[in-house]
XYZ file of C-alpha atoms in Angstrom:
132
model
C 10.873 63.129 -10.849
C 11.940 59.874 -9.160
C 10.595 56.594 -10.528
C 10.570 53.733 -8.041
C 10.602 50.181 -9.321
C 8.981 47.618 -7.078
C 10.264 44.087 -7.552
C 6.934 42.510 -6.528
C 5.104 44.267 -9.375
C 7.301 42.681 -12.064
C 6.023 39.153 -11.228
C 2.587 37.997 -12.357
C -0.068 37.853 -9.695
C -1.413 34.498 -8.530
C -4.734 35.187 -10.217
C -2.948 35.459 -13.589
C -1.765 31.845 -13.520
C -3.967 29.370 -15.333
C -5.347 26.424 -13.336
C -4.909 23.340 -15.564
C -7.476 21.140 -13.842
C -10.582 23.036 -12.882
C -12.211 20.493 -10.579
C -14.726 22.325 -8.426
C -15.298 19.499 -5.940
C -13.648 20.184 -2.603
C -11.800 17.062 -1.570
C -8.696 15.986 0.294
C -6.614 15.658 -2.881
C -8.041 18.577 -4.885
C -5.348 20.926 -3.643
C -2.491 22.644 -5.412
C 0.439 24.900 -4.679
C 1.812 27.655 -6.853
C 5.392 27.563 -8.087
C 7.505 29.712 -10.331
C 9.286 28.045 -13.265
C 12.820 29.039 -14.335
C 11.241 30.920 -17.241
C 9.355 33.147 -14.795
C 5.944 31.563 -15.374
C 3.655 30.924 -12.443
C 2.198 27.413 -12.479
C 0.097 25.308 -10.157
C 1.461 21.981 -8.956
C -0.746 19.146 -7.806
C 0.940 17.014 -5.140
C 0.956 13.262 -5.636
C -1.060 11.101 -3.267
C 1.023 9.528 -0.523
C 1.582 5.791 -0.760
C 0.756 3.245 1.922
C 2.943 0.574 3.424
C 2.240 -3.057 2.655
C 0.036 -4.628 5.331
C -0.839 -8.174 6.346
C -4.001 -9.493 4.716
C -5.190 -11.176 7.934
C -4.154 -9.049 10.921
C -3.790 -5.761 8.925
C -0.517 -4.819 10.637
C 2.223 -3.124 8.627
C 4.721 -5.604 7.202
C 8.286 -5.408 8.430
C 11.502 -6.308 6.648
C 14.350 -4.624 4.794
C 12.777 -5.069 1.362
C 9.314 -3.943 2.469
C 10.699 -0.787 4.117
C 12.489 0.045 0.854
C 9.170 0.233 -1.022
C 7.140 1.462 1.953
C 5.512 4.555 0.532
C 5.606 3.928 -3.226
C 2.705 4.459 -5.553
C 1.583 1.653 -7.913
C 3.413 3.080 -10.914
C 6.689 3.209 -8.975
C 6.109 -0.328 -7.697
C 5.698 -1.535 -11.285
C 9.264 -0.468 -12.053
C 10.723 -2.485 -9.147
C 11.793 -6.086 -9.632
C 10.001 -8.977 -7.896
C 12.726 -9.641 -5.261
C 12.505 -5.993 -4.222
C 8.746 -6.223 -3.620
C 8.455 -9.539 -1.760
C 10.005 -11.635 0.972
C 11.187 -15.106 -0.057
C 8.753 -17.305 1.849
C 5.184 -18.512 1.420
C 2.818 -15.507 1.261
C 5.868 -13.198 1.339
C 4.953 -9.543 0.909
C 1.248 -10.066 1.605
C 1.143 -11.772 5.045
C 3.300 -11.386 8.133
C 5.334 -14.330 9.447
C 3.119 -14.817 12.500
C -0.031 -15.220 10.404
C 1.739 -17.573 7.973
C 2.921 -19.721 10.885
C -0.574 -19.888 12.414
C -2.061 -20.732 9.000
C 0.396 -23.628 8.525
C -0.228 -24.954 12.055
C -3.994 -24.702 11.542
C -3.784 -26.648 8.271
C -1.564 -29.289 9.904
C -3.970 -29.737 12.838
C -6.962 -30.070 10.500
C -5.139 -32.793 8.526
C -4.215 -34.572 11.772
C -7.841 -34.439 12.883
C -8.960 -36.002 9.572
C -6.437 -38.840 10.036
C -7.643 -39.472 13.610
C -11.268 -39.655 12.415
C -10.248 -42.180 9.708
C -8.344 -44.326 12.232
C -11.249 -44.329 14.701
C -13.669 -45.265 11.930
C -11.376 -48.140 10.858
C -11.063 -49.372 14.454
C -14.841 -49.240 14.891
C -15.349 -51.456 11.799
C -12.819 -54.086 13.011
C -14.365 -54.499 16.487
C -15.862 -58.075 16.704
C -19.552 -58.320 17.635
C -20.429 -60.129 20.884
């Protein structure tokens, strides 16, 4: 009598692996993949959520720059481990606003201040006009 050994029968079936998180809600991130450990155990792995790039708080475009690209798709816990110079750009609003928006914000503030000065000067000139 010949006994045949099938290699696929020696591994546990997928139904034999225990699901650690039994969340029944079907969602985008409630997915898992099965993987075999070096010890031969079948386990389920939950993939981590993908990170997002830093974006401008005004125009909502993705921020550019060597330092920003380096941390482009990190999750908050990974960002916590990075130092401050790695997470920001050295300028006003660096790492949260793009250069174009910062420039327009500065120009807008300057023009508003100029307008206030002009109003004060006109008011002062109006008071010094002699009555006829």
